[in-house]
Coordinates of C-alpha atoms in Angstrom, one line a residue:
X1194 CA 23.5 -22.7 -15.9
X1195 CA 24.1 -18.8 -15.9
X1196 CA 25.1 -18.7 -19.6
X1197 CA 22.0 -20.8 -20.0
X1198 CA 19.4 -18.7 -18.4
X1199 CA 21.0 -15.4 -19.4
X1200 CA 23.1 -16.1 -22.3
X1201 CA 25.4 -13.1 -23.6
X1202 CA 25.8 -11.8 -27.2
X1203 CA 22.5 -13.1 -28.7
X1204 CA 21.5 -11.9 -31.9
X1205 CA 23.0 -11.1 -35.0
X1206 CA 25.3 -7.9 -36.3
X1207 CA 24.0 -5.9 -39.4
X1208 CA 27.0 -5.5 -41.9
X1209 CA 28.6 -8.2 -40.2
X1210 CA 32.7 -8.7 -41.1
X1211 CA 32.4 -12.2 -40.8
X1212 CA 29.5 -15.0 -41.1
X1213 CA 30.1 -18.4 -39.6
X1214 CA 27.1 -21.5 -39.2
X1215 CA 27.9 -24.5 -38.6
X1216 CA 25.4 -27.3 -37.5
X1217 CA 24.7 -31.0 -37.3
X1218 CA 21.2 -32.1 -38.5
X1219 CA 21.6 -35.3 -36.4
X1220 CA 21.4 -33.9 -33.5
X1221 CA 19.5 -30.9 -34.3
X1222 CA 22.1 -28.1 -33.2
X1223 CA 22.7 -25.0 -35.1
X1224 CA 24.9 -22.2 -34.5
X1225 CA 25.3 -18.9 -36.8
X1226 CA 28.3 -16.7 -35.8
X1227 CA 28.3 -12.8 -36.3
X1228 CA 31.9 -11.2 -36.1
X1229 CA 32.3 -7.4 -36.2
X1230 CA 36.5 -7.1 -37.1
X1231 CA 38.4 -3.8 -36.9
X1232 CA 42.4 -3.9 -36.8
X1233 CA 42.6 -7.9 -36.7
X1234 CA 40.2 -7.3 -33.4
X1235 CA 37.2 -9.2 -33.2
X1236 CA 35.0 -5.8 -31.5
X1237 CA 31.8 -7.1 -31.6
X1238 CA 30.2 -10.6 -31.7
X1239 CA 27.4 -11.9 -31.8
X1240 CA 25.8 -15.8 -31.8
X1241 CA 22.0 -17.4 -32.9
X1242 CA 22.2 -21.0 -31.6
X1243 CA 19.1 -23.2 -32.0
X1244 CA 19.7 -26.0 -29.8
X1245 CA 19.9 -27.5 -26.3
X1246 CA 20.8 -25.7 -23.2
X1247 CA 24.5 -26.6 -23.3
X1248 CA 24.5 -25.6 -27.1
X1249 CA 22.9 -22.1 -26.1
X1250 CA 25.6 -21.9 -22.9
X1251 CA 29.2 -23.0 -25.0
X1252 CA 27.6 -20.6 -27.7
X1253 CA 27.7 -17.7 -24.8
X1254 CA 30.3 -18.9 -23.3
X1255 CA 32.7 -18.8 -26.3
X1256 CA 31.5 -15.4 -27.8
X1257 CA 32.5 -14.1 -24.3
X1258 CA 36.0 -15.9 -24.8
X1259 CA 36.7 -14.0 -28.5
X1260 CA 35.1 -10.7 -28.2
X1261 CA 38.1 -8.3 -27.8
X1262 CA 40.7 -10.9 -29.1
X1263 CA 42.8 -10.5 -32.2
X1264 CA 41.9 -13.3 -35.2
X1265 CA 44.8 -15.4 -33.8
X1266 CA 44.1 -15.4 -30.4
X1267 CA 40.5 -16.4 -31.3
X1268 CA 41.7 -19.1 -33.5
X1269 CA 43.4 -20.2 -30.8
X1270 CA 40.6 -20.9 -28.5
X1271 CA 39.6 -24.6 -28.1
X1272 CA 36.5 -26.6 -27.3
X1273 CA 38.3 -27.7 -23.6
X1274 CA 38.4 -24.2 -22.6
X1275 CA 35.0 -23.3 -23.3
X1276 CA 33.9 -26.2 -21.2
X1277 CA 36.0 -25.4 -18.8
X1278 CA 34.8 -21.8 -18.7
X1279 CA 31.6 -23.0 -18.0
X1280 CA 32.8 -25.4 -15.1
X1281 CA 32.4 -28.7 -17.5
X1282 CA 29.7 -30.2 -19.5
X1283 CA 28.5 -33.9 -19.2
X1284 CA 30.8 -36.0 -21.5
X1285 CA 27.4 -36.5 -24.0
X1286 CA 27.4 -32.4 -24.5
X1287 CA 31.0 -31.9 -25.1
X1288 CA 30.1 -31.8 -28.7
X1289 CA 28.2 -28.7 -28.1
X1290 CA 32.1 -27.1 -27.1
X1291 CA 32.9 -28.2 -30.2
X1292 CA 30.4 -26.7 -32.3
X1293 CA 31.0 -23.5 -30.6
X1294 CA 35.1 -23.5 -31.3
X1295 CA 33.7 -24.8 -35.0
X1296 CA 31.6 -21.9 -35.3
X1297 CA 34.4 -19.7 -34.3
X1298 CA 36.4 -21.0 -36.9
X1299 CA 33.6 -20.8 -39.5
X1300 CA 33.0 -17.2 -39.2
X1301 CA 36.5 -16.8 -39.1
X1302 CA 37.1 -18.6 -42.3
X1303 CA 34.6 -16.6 -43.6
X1304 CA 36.1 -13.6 -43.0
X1305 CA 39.5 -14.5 -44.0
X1306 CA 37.9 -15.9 -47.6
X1307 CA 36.1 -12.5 -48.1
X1308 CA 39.3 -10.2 -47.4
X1309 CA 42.1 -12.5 -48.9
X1310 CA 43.7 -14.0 -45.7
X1311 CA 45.5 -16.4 -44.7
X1312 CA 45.5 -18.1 -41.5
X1313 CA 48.1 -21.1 -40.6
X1314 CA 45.4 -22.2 -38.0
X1315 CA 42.4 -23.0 -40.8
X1316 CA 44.6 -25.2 -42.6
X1317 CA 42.2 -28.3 -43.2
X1318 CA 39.2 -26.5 -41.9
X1319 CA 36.3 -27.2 -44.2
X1320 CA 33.2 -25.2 -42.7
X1321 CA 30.6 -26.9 -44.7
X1322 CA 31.8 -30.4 -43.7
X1323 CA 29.2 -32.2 -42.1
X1324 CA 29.3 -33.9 -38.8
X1325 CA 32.8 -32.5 -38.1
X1326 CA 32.1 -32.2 -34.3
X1327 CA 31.0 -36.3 -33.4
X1328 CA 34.4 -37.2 -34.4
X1329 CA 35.8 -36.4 -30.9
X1330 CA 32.7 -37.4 -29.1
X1331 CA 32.8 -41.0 -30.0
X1332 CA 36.2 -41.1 -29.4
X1333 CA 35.6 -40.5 -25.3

């Protein structure tokens, strides 16, 4: 609830390094990732989520997660441990994690596309693919 009622890292970063969105019209979330990157470190982030509560909270939740991380380490971070983070979500908003670890990725990718990178861990990873994040939700 915390990271509803006071999320962290709303907003968006002028000159941004990175740009991710990623969103599912279905069911009506949106989330637009702002990644300031000096040195391979993500220094700044900063999220725009229009959604529900739990989309809002992951969206918090996992800007928290990245911001001082290296690319890699952020890459690493998965949709589990932003539940987690947030002490678990009901099994119908656990596609809100996933947006959020999406959205990582997005910006990410975007970065990575705009400086010539490579990153083993975006292999596959299409950004503009839609409803990437109900895959795993229908699966529980």
């Amino acid at each position: 609830m915390e990271h509803f009622m006071n999320p962290r890292n709303v907003g968006e970063i002028e000159n941004a390094d990175a740009i991710g969105q990623v969103g599912n019209p279905r069911c009506g979330d949106i989330m637009k990732m702002y990644l300031k990157i000096e040195n391979e470190v993500i220094v700044d982030v900063k999220f725009k989520t229009f959604g529900c509560g739990s989309a809002i909270a992951t969206s918090s939740m996992a800007t928290e997660m990245i911001k001082g991380k290296t690319i890699k380490e952020a890459l690493a971070l998965t949709n589990r441990a932003v539940a987690d983070a947030l002490d678990g979500l009901p099994p119908v908003k656990m596609h809100c994690s996933v947006l959020a670890e999406q959205a990582v990725k997005s910006a990410i990718y975007d970065y990575a596309k705009k400086n010539d990178l490579y990153f083993e861990e975006l292999e596959g990873f299409d950004p503009n693919e839609d409803d990437h994040h109900h895959d795993e939700e229908e699966a529980h």
